[in-house]
Amino acid sequence: MTIAVCVKHVPDPADPAVLAADLRVDREAAAGMLCSLDEYAVDRAVQLRHPGERVVAVTMGPRGARAAVTRALQMGADEGLVITDPSLAGADAVTTAAVLAAAVRSLGDVDLVLCGMSSTDGSTGTVPPMVADLLGWGCAGHAVAVVREAGHVTIERDDPDARRTLVAPLPAVVSVTDLSGEPSYPSFKAILAAKRRPVREVSLAELPVRTSARGLRTVAATVAPPRAPARIVTDVDGSGAHALVQVLTDRFPMGVS
Amino acid sequence: MILCPLDLLDTTPEADETLVRMVAGLDQVTCLLGSEPDRDRVASLGAAGAERLLWAPMAPESPTGLRVDALASCVGPEDLVVAPATRQGTEIAARLALRLGRAISVSAETITSTEGQLEVTAGAFSGTWRLTAELPYASVVTMSTVGADPATGAPRAPEVRRLDVDLVPDPREPVVIGTTAKDAGDGPSLAQASIVVAGGRGTDGDFSLLEQLATLLGGAVGSSRVAVDLGWAGPEQQVGQTGATVAPDLYIAAGISGAVQHLAGMSAAKHVVAINTDPDAPIFRSCDLGIVGDLQTVLAETVTTVRSHARAIPA
Ligand SMILES: Cc1cc2nc3c(=O)[nH]c(=O)nc-3n(C[C@H](O)[C@H](O)[C@H](O)COP(=O)(O)OP(=O)(O)OC[C@H]3O[C@@H](n4cnc5c(N)ncnc54)[C@H](O)[C@@H]3O)c2cc1C
């Protein structure tokens, strides 16, 4: 059996975002990394792997996106699959999901697909349920815990009103949150071992996918204005509390009664 | 027509009404509800501007696919679908857009239409950018109601009808086998509170003064992810990129460093007060009042003063 984990190469969120002239993320300019929300999915996949099974990290993106797969291999994935094609530049969520679903199908014996809950750049969270529907599988989203048993997967989900336990028959797509357990940091040995693991690069010629533009076009992008510089009070002899109470009485004259 | 799936497991009636008010100026609004609305619900959705209420029995526990099926059964080729920008709303929107071959835009904050085109604006990259996008009218959009205070248009007396369609759960969908309800508490929810007192690693696990202040002010307690990771706060209290987005009148960040992922959830707060022992903490670049000092000391003195004010003013 194979566990596929979908990963994305994203700009480092610590750097200011750079947009190209077409208002898409400039993926050449940005220093990229494996999306940190996908690290949870990779780590979960490696933990859920039974002896004799493989974990394949799948990504769609420009050539440089291979770095995300390399990182997944360092974290314990066995193989990588990179779908790269010039025609995929600026692909929307539907196209991305179609490519990932086709890639998963091409692996043959997948019974579980793991994803991060969203990417840290696009942040739409739409790809996991779309991949599931395209594969004709169920989608158990936003898991904070995943247990894989014969024929099904059990997840825990933290909803605003309740904590829920769900069971999905396999094959299934599961997305995990950043509360599903901190991924372990790869050891030096693991980093070296990753160099020997196979990564396959595939173009759309080998992986036929029907794609179509759905008509969303970004027409303007502006940097959000920063907050005006703060008034800074160093707390001595109650001056901090005094300043805070002042804010409360100025802004919430009724609230403080 | 605009079709809004409401009554989701992660929305509230108040947020549902805000969503309706946000779009009621654009077109006629039909709401799709998960149960038969009582008289109050009909009146409040009517006051928000809904023309029509369709309902089908869909409990919070029912699979999300049922809601996608229900929507697909009543959406016309010219209709716009607007769902709440919550986790379940996003899943519904994604699956519906895929099924109908529609364009999709998520987490819109404003929406306008001219000549068959929609224009939406949304924050991007942890709220550091604002993007404007165009898409065809008959698209699928999710909208964030956080911090929105849309004007109320003319009230309506909505027509109420049970959706005439057989909804059959797909055996491939996940099934809920256990639910542990959360204690809603006495105060306002994090999303609705006008004051949020949030704590991070700097609290060292002691949230008692934050809770006291929140109670005194009628606010809610929030937290950073680190505080959730350490078990000091519940996941529903987490503010930030992977937690809740809040836009209160006042946000007090106590012992929170101000990582971009945290700022993403609270940068729309009207007034931000940060308390931190480190004068170089990044949060001091994203607040209105920065107090350099120990949070327990500052909060203890604040609670004492607010209590004495409360005593001075007879109720
Ligand atoms: C993909 C991803 C998603 C994330 N999503 C979120 C999210 O949704 N929400 C979120 O919050 N984080 C999120 N994070 C984590 C985020 O990057 C930070 O690690 C986290 O916000 C830090 O929490 P903190 O400020 O409580 O802790 P720290 O960064 O450790 O800061 C603690 C602060 O407390 C101060 N302090 C210590 N003692 C005192 C004292 N006695 N009095 C006053 N101040 C004191 C310190 O000076 C320090 O500034 C995410 C990270 C990733 C990678």
XYZ file of C-alpha atoms and ligand atoms in Angstrom:
625
model
C 0.000 0.000 0.000
C 0.993 3.584 -0.564
C 0.263 6.673 1.463
C 0.423 9.786 -0.681
C 1.070 13.130 0.942
C 0.411 16.313 -0.996
C 2.972 19.031 -0.335
C 3.476 22.570 -1.559
C 6.531 24.723 -2.013
C 5.683 28.173 -0.639
C 7.484 31.457 -0.050
C 8.872 31.791 3.478
C 6.074 33.559 5.410
C 8.734 35.423 7.390
C 9.703 37.294 4.187
C 7.435 39.992 2.823
C 5.356 38.544 -0.020
C 6.495 39.458 -3.525
C 3.964 39.700 -6.311
C 4.911 39.534 -9.981
C 3.506 41.913 -12.611
C 0.530 39.573 -13.160
C -0.242 39.850 -9.404
C 0.577 36.220 -8.766
C 3.112 35.213 -6.129
C 6.566 35.612 -7.635
C 7.809 32.109 -6.975
C 11.192 32.823 -8.547
C 11.905 35.790 -6.293
C 10.772 34.173 -3.072
C 13.016 31.923 -1.025
C 10.856 28.824 -0.864
C 10.269 26.122 1.684
C 8.021 23.159 2.345
C 4.750 24.687 3.572
C 4.905 24.298 7.341
C 1.303 23.083 7.503
C 2.267 20.247 5.126
C 5.029 19.166 7.508
C 2.307 17.887 9.824
C 0.877 15.803 6.979
C 4.294 14.357 6.098
C 5.005 13.494 9.710
C 1.571 11.872 10.155
C 2.071 9.861 6.926
C 5.423 8.551 8.137
C 3.888 7.595 11.490
C 0.936 5.820 9.838
C 3.143 3.829 7.432
C 3.146 0.091 8.129
C 6.245 -2.014 7.437
C 6.595 -2.663 3.720
C 4.487 0.343 2.751
C 5.729 3.503 1.097
C 5.023 7.170 1.596
C 5.141 9.222 -1.605
C 5.361 13.011 -1.389
C 3.566 14.585 -4.344
C 3.860 18.192 -5.425
C 2.795 20.340 -8.338
C 4.828 23.411 -9.117
C 7.813 24.849 -10.948
C 11.107 22.924 -10.987
C 12.178 24.595 -7.748
C 9.204 23.013 -6.004
C 11.289 19.861 -5.862
C 12.835 21.349 -2.725
C 9.564 20.748 -0.867
C 9.684 17.080 -1.847
C 13.337 16.865 -0.787
C 12.337 18.171 2.629
C 9.551 15.600 2.849
C 12.091 12.861 2.065
C 14.311 14.175 4.853
C 11.316 13.930 7.151
C 10.935 10.267 6.251
C 8.981 9.973 2.989
C 10.242 7.182 0.707
C 9.711 8.664 -2.740
C 8.886 11.927 -4.433
C 6.749 12.855 -7.399
C 6.969 16.340 -8.918
C 4.440 17.393 -11.537
C 5.905 20.333 -13.348
C 4.787 21.923 -16.580
C 5.038 25.477 -17.877
C 1.305 25.452 -18.573
C 0.629 25.026 -14.846
C 2.053 28.407 -13.846
C -0.590 30.270 -11.854
C -2.857 27.208 -11.721
C -6.013 27.707 -9.644
C -7.235 25.365 -6.904
C -9.357 23.276 -9.298
C -6.413 22.697 -11.649
C -4.083 21.974 -8.750
C -6.544 19.448 -7.336
C -7.011 17.823 -10.760
C -3.258 17.421 -11.198
C -2.769 16.053 -7.669
C -5.686 13.624 -8.049
C -4.271 12.365 -11.359
C -0.846 11.980 -9.743
C -2.329 9.985 -6.859
C -4.169 7.763 -9.322
C -0.946 7.186 -11.259
C 0.642 5.729 -8.108
C -1.830 2.847 -8.278
C -2.223 1.399 -4.802
C -2.911 4.471 -2.671
C -5.430 4.019 0.112
C -4.775 7.216 2.041
C -3.930 10.755 0.935
C -2.751 13.183 3.584
C -2.728 16.960 3.163
C -2.051 19.978 5.315
C -5.209 21.907 6.261
C -4.288 24.713 3.840
C -1.217 26.301 2.328
C 0.424 29.209 4.099
C 0.488 31.329 0.916
C -2.833 30.768 -0.860
C -4.508 29.746 2.412
C -7.688 28.633 0.678
C -7.990 25.132 2.149
C -10.006 24.099 -0.910
C -7.581 21.599 -2.434
C -8.043 18.601 -0.047
C -11.846 18.303 -0.479
C -11.493 18.845 -4.241
C -8.845 16.107 -4.517
C -11.172 13.787 -2.581
C -14.149 14.474 -4.832
C -12.023 14.042 -7.964
C -10.823 10.671 -6.691
C -14.359 9.760 -5.641
C -13.226 9.301 -2.035
C -14.412 10.764 1.241
C -12.619 13.691 2.822
C -12.035 13.910 6.570
C -10.819 17.449 7.078
C -8.975 19.263 9.868
C -7.955 16.228 11.868
C -6.111 16.819 15.129
C -5.521 13.057 15.462
C -5.532 10.240 12.902
C -5.674 6.484 13.478
C -5.506 4.095 10.513
C -7.147 0.722 10.894
C -8.065 -2.056 8.488
C -10.418 -0.571 5.915
C -10.978 2.753 7.622
C -9.436 5.752 9.262
C -10.620 7.394 12.492
C -9.994 11.065 13.080
C -10.583 13.556 15.867
C -11.780 16.996 14.898
C -11.988 20.081 17.051
C -15.088 22.087 16.103
C -16.094 25.329 17.831
C -19.019 23.665 19.619
C -17.672 20.176 20.207
C -14.891 17.715 19.722
C -15.963 15.062 17.239
C -14.704 11.613 16.280
C -15.277 10.578 12.670
C -14.720 7.382 10.757
C -14.080 7.351 7.020
C -13.811 4.233 4.879
C -10.534 3.841 3.002
C -9.450 4.988 0.537
C -9.858 8.527 1.853
C -8.301 11.972 1.908
C -7.430 13.340 5.344
C -6.250 16.865 6.065
C -4.484 17.520 9.360
C -4.089 20.701 11.400
C -1.105 22.120 13.203
C -2.566 20.783 16.455
C -2.082 17.180 15.279
C 1.378 16.972 16.882
C 4.635 18.814 16.207
C 6.656 17.188 13.402
C 10.030 15.884 14.462
C 13.085 17.638 13.119
C 15.092 15.451 10.681
C 18.424 14.149 11.939
C 21.639 14.583 9.978
C 21.472 10.889 9.109
C 17.960 11.295 7.748
C 19.071 14.253 5.652
C 21.855 12.166 4.105
C 19.576 9.163 3.572
C 17.058 11.344 1.739
C 19.607 11.989 -1.015
C 19.342 8.365 -2.128
C 15.547 8.275 -2.371
C 14.003 8.465 -5.853
C 12.224 11.595 -7.069
C 10.344 11.407 -10.350
C 9.613 14.516 -12.423
C 6.587 14.277 -14.651
C 5.107 16.709 -17.179
C 1.516 16.958 -18.303
C 2.440 14.990 -21.432
C 2.804 11.940 -19.200
C -0.040 12.804 -16.846
C -3.008 13.904 -18.885
C -5.258 16.234 -16.940
C -8.123 18.264 -18.255
C -7.683 21.789 -16.993
C -9.822 24.810 -17.581
C -9.647 28.384 -16.408
C -12.623 29.273 -14.233
C -12.374 32.996 -14.564
C -10.978 34.361 -11.315
C -8.622 37.229 -12.021
C -6.724 39.329 -9.502
C -6.998 42.922 -10.654
C -5.360 44.864 -7.836
C -3.024 44.245 -4.928
C -1.970 46.698 -2.278
C 0.082 46.401 0.861
C -2.184 46.742 3.896
C -1.341 49.952 5.734
C 0.622 49.206 8.910
C -0.693 50.287 12.291
C 0.537 53.718 13.376
C 3.548 53.521 15.720
C 2.499 52.553 19.231
C 2.700 54.596 22.380
C 5.192 52.680 24.517
C 4.948 52.807 28.302
C 7.546 51.130 30.471
C 5.836 49.777 33.553
C 7.161 51.400 36.719
C 5.103 51.779 39.877
C 1.827 50.960 38.162
C 2.276 53.158 35.090
C 1.494 50.191 32.832
C -1.830 49.399 34.484
C -2.610 53.107 34.586
C -2.157 53.363 30.796
C -4.295 50.271 30.222
C -7.085 51.524 32.498
C -6.942 54.836 30.623
C -7.600 52.981 27.352
C -10.495 51.135 28.972
C -12.127 54.271 30.375
C -11.550 56.285 27.190
C -12.816 53.668 24.828
C -15.301 51.755 26.959
C -16.799 54.219 29.431
C -19.709 51.852 30.027
C -17.693 48.649 29.899
C -15.715 49.548 32.986
C -18.768 50.074 35.119
C -30.395 35.132 -7.000
C -27.898 34.526 -4.227
C -27.948 31.208 -2.413
C -26.453 31.080 1.104
C -25.893 27.779 2.924
C -26.416 28.590 6.626
C -26.787 26.669 9.912
C -23.345 25.122 9.422
C -21.701 23.369 12.331
C -19.221 26.224 12.688
C -21.462 29.253 12.219
C -23.771 31.028 14.648
C -27.215 32.510 13.931
C -25.712 35.995 14.409
C -22.927 35.351 11.885
C -25.497 33.893 9.469
C -27.538 37.097 9.688
C -24.433 39.230 9.146
C -23.648 37.222 6.013
C -27.154 37.786 4.664
C -26.904 41.506 5.376
C -23.533 41.644 3.580
C -25.051 40.367 0.333
C -28.698 41.460 0.541
C -27.935 44.690 -1.327
C -26.638 42.764 -4.355
C -29.558 40.555 -5.251
C -32.424 38.481 -3.826
C -31.155 36.146 -1.113
C -32.311 32.571 -0.590
C -31.000 30.841 2.540
C -30.584 27.095 2.763
C -31.117 26.022 6.379
C -30.404 22.742 8.156
C -33.699 22.585 10.014
C -37.142 24.140 9.917
C -36.730 27.728 11.140
C -38.876 28.832 14.075
C -40.709 32.148 14.037
C -37.818 34.122 15.551
C -35.350 32.771 13.049
C -37.664 33.602 10.131
C -38.059 37.127 11.497
C -34.352 37.733 12.080
C -33.295 36.385 8.687
C -36.088 38.431 7.125
C -34.826 41.511 8.945
C -31.382 40.786 7.532
C -32.860 40.843 4.038
C -33.557 37.192 3.137
C -36.340 36.701 0.551
C -36.709 32.973 0.852
C -35.801 30.273 3.355
C -35.404 26.742 2.097
C -34.730 24.035 4.629
C -33.829 20.384 4.702
C -33.069 18.276 7.762
C -29.276 18.454 8.087
C -27.889 18.114 11.612
C -24.369 19.307 12.498
C -23.486 15.610 12.474
C -24.714 14.967 8.947
C -22.034 14.613 6.276
C -20.959 17.792 4.512
C -21.770 16.133 1.182
C -25.480 16.355 2.023
C -25.233 20.121 2.119
C -23.391 20.129 -1.206
C -26.133 17.922 -2.696
C -28.868 20.136 -1.250
C -27.257 23.268 -2.687
C -26.596 21.665 -6.065
C -30.279 20.703 -6.245
C -31.483 24.285 -6.019
C -28.752 26.463 -7.559
C -29.670 27.843 -10.970
C -27.152 28.500 -13.756
C -27.235 32.265 -13.123
C -27.123 32.077 -9.335
C -24.302 33.203 -7.089
C -23.505 31.027 -4.067
C -22.127 32.759 -0.968
C -21.061 30.529 1.931
C -19.582 31.495 5.305
C -15.751 31.488 5.275
C -15.603 28.825 7.981
C -14.025 25.386 7.665
C -17.285 23.687 6.736
C -18.338 26.622 4.543
C -15.050 26.357 2.665
C -15.450 22.629 2.097
C -18.982 23.113 0.813
C -17.864 25.938 -1.486
C -14.885 23.992 -2.831
C -16.910 20.881 -3.609
C -19.778 22.837 -5.127
C -17.461 24.913 -7.346
C -15.801 21.726 -8.547
C -19.110 20.003 -9.225
C -20.652 22.953 -11.065
C -17.478 24.041 -12.855
C -17.672 27.476 -11.272
C -14.980 29.945 -10.293
C -14.348 30.155 -6.553
C -13.040 32.906 -4.313
C -12.524 32.394 -0.580
C -12.561 34.635 2.490
C -13.886 37.717 0.722
C -14.408 40.736 2.967
C -16.383 42.830 0.491
C -18.371 41.922 -2.583
C -19.879 44.102 -5.313
C -21.327 43.377 -8.733
C -21.523 45.265 -11.994
C -22.799 43.981 -15.305
C -22.546 40.308 -14.607
C -19.146 40.551 -12.944
C -18.320 40.239 -9.275
C -15.568 42.117 -7.565
C -14.319 40.800 -4.239
C -11.619 42.004 -1.879
C -9.737 39.830 0.576
C -6.665 39.917 2.771
C -3.683 37.807 1.751
C -0.341 36.703 3.166
C -1.277 36.924 6.852
C -3.230 40.108 6.230
C -0.203 42.037 4.957
C -1.764 42.508 1.511
C -5.213 43.327 0.185
C -6.199 41.756 -3.115
C -9.058 42.665 -5.414
C -10.306 40.004 -7.802
C -12.926 39.795 -10.545
C -14.976 36.738 -11.359
C -18.206 35.902 -13.183
C -21.440 36.542 -11.263
C -22.413 32.862 -11.190
C -19.480 31.872 -8.986
C -18.979 30.437 -5.528
C -17.650 32.810 -2.886
C -16.963 32.402 0.813
C -17.272 35.519 2.939
C -15.781 36.377 6.278
C -18.247 38.010 8.663
C -15.602 38.826 11.278
C -15.618 42.501 12.137
C -18.229 43.238 9.460
C -21.064 45.545 10.374
C -23.115 45.806 7.184
C -26.042 48.201 6.950
C -29.511 46.750 7.279
C -31.716 47.140 4.224
C -35.465 46.787 3.959
C -36.839 43.948 6.118
C -38.687 41.148 4.327
C -41.214 38.526 5.226
C -39.432 35.520 3.772
C -41.253 32.655 2.173
C -40.389 29.394 3.999
C -40.341 26.108 2.121
C -39.023 22.635 2.748
C -36.570 21.610 0.069
C -38.226 18.941 -2.022
C -35.311 16.612 -2.579
C -34.195 13.246 -1.255
C -30.882 13.613 0.511
C -29.029 10.337 0.739
C -25.709 10.199 2.600
C -22.840 8.923 0.459
C -21.290 5.851 2.116
C -17.821 7.161 1.248
C -18.228 10.239 3.441
C -16.839 10.271 6.987
C -19.430 9.542 9.678
C -19.485 11.160 13.117
C -19.327 8.422 15.760
C -18.701 10.548 18.824
C -19.385 14.106 19.969
C -18.146 15.714 23.167
C -19.898 19.059 23.500
C -17.890 21.965 24.802
C -18.924 24.121 27.694
C -19.958 27.372 26.024
C -19.186 29.358 29.192
C -21.048 32.434 30.367
C -19.236 35.160 28.455
C -19.444 36.086 24.770
C -17.795 33.863 22.192
C -14.342 34.802 20.959
C -15.740 35.777 17.551
C -18.399 38.060 19.035
C -16.590 39.618 21.978
C -15.827 43.320 21.698
C -12.905 42.840 24.087
C -10.461 39.948 23.833
C -7.810 39.314 26.474
C -5.286 36.904 24.955
C -2.356 35.135 26.586
C 0.726 33.415 25.251
C 3.814 31.640 26.505
C 4.588 34.636 28.715
C 1.667 33.725 30.998
C 3.611 30.665 32.111
C 0.302 28.834 32.120
C -1.451 31.136 34.575
C -4.475 32.594 32.774
C -6.382 33.490 35.973
C -5.857 37.257 35.776
C -6.689 37.242 32.043
C -9.925 35.426 32.866
C -10.754 37.832 35.678
C -10.190 40.864 33.472
C -12.200 39.363 30.611
C -15.092 38.635 32.975
C -14.998 42.140 34.450
C -15.038 43.698 30.992
C -17.574 41.300 29.483
C -14.921 40.033 27.087
C -13.525 36.675 25.993
C -10.165 34.992 26.587
C -8.015 34.158 23.574
C -4.573 32.621 23.237
C -1.577 32.048 21.037
C -0.977 28.609 19.545
C 1.880 27.967 21.923
C -0.561 28.303 24.836
C -2.834 25.759 23.134
C 0.104 23.433 22.390
C 1.036 23.554 26.069
C -2.516 22.773 27.150
C -3.060 26.132 28.852
C -5.942 27.094 26.572
C -8.440 25.183 24.438
C -8.061 24.949 20.639
C -11.191 27.091 20.212
C -9.375 29.918 21.996
C -6.474 30.067 19.541
C -6.246 33.280 17.561
C -4.288 33.353 14.317
C -3.748 31.867 10.911
C -4.841 28.378 11.925
C -7.141 29.505 14.719
C -9.864 32.114 14.987
C -9.868 35.466 13.235
C -11.121 38.208 15.515
C -11.780 41.910 15.071
C -12.756 43.210 18.521
C -12.753 46.846 19.583
C -9.929 46.043 21.976
C -7.391 43.232 21.858
C -5.051 42.801 24.800
C -2.057 40.593 23.940
C -0.352 39.482 27.147
C 2.915 37.581 26.866
C 2.489 37.083 23.125
C 5.515 37.830 20.940
C 3.598 38.824 17.801
C 4.517 36.149 15.225
C 3.027 36.783 11.742
C 0.792 33.749 12.195
C -0.688 35.258 15.333
C -1.034 38.742 13.813
C -2.972 37.184 10.913
C -5.839 36.498 13.326
C -6.049 39.836 15.107
C -4.646 42.556 12.873
C -8.185 43.846 12.209
C -8.722 44.649 15.910
C -9.545 48.334 16.307
C -7.257 48.914 19.275
C -4.417 46.664 20.380
C -2.660 46.772 23.747
C 0.431 44.588 24.154
C 2.062 43.675 27.454
C 5.496 42.130 27.112
C 8.716 42.086 29.139
C 10.822 42.243 25.972
C 10.979 45.811 24.602
C 12.010 44.379 21.210
C 9.063 41.983 20.897
C 7.561 42.250 17.380
C 4.071 42.760 18.851
C 5.161 46.291 19.810
C 5.278 47.116 16.084
C 1.663 45.991 15.645
C -0.131 47.608 18.563
C -1.461 50.989 19.662
C -0.344 50.878 23.276
C 2.723 48.866 24.246
C 3.405 48.197 27.908
C 6.917 46.968 28.615
C 6.542 44.994 31.800
C 5.468 41.816 33.528
C 1.958 40.873 32.471
C 0.910 39.422 35.833
C 1.868 42.669 37.608
C 0.153 44.898 35.047
C -2.984 42.754 34.897
C -3.235 42.407 38.698
C -3.154 46.191 39.107
C -5.583 46.660 36.232
C -8.066 44.152 37.710
C -7.858 45.907 41.106
C -8.499 49.319 39.558
C -11.348 48.108 37.354
C -12.949 46.406 40.412
C -12.757 49.589 42.457
C -14.282 51.570 39.560
C -17.078 49.013 39.431
C -17.703 49.489 43.160
C -17.654 53.265 42.844
C -20.408 53.225 40.212
C -23.592 51.718 41.626
C -25.238 49.340 39.201
C 1.901 27.210 9.903
C 1.871 27.887 11.222
C 0.665 28.329 11.726
C 0.619 28.968 12.957
N -0.577 29.418 13.404
C -0.605 30.133 14.563
C -1.820 30.692 15.046
O -2.898 30.508 14.466
N -1.794 31.415 16.182
C -0.634 31.635 16.887
O -0.672 32.327 17.917
N 0.520 31.098 16.457
C 0.559 30.350 15.331
N 1.745 29.804 14.920
C 2.890 29.862 15.846
C 3.618 31.178 15.789
O 4.589 31.130 14.761
C 4.332 31.447 17.126
O 5.175 30.364 17.433
C 3.382 31.660 18.304
O 2.385 32.606 17.966
C 4.151 32.155 19.502
O 3.340 32.155 20.639
P 3.681 33.128 21.851
O 3.728 34.510 21.361
O 2.724 32.783 22.940
O 5.099 32.590 22.333
P 6.560 33.249 22.175
O 6.839 33.586 20.768
O 7.452 32.325 22.889
O 6.403 34.596 22.952
C 6.242 34.694 24.332
C 6.371 36.169 24.670
O 6.079 36.361 26.050
C 6.953 37.360 26.559
N 6.993 37.177 28.003
C 7.632 36.214 28.715
N 7.391 36.381 30.024
C 6.598 37.457 30.158
C 6.006 38.116 31.266
N 6.163 37.689 32.514
N 5.247 39.207 31.037
C 5.058 39.673 29.778
N 5.590 39.075 28.672
C 6.346 37.980 28.875
C 8.248 37.112 25.841
O 9.042 38.279 25.858
C 7.775 36.731 24.440
O 7.672 37.860 23.602
C 1.809 29.156 13.701
C 3.021 28.702 13.191
C 3.057 28.073 11.976
C 4.362 27.627 11.426
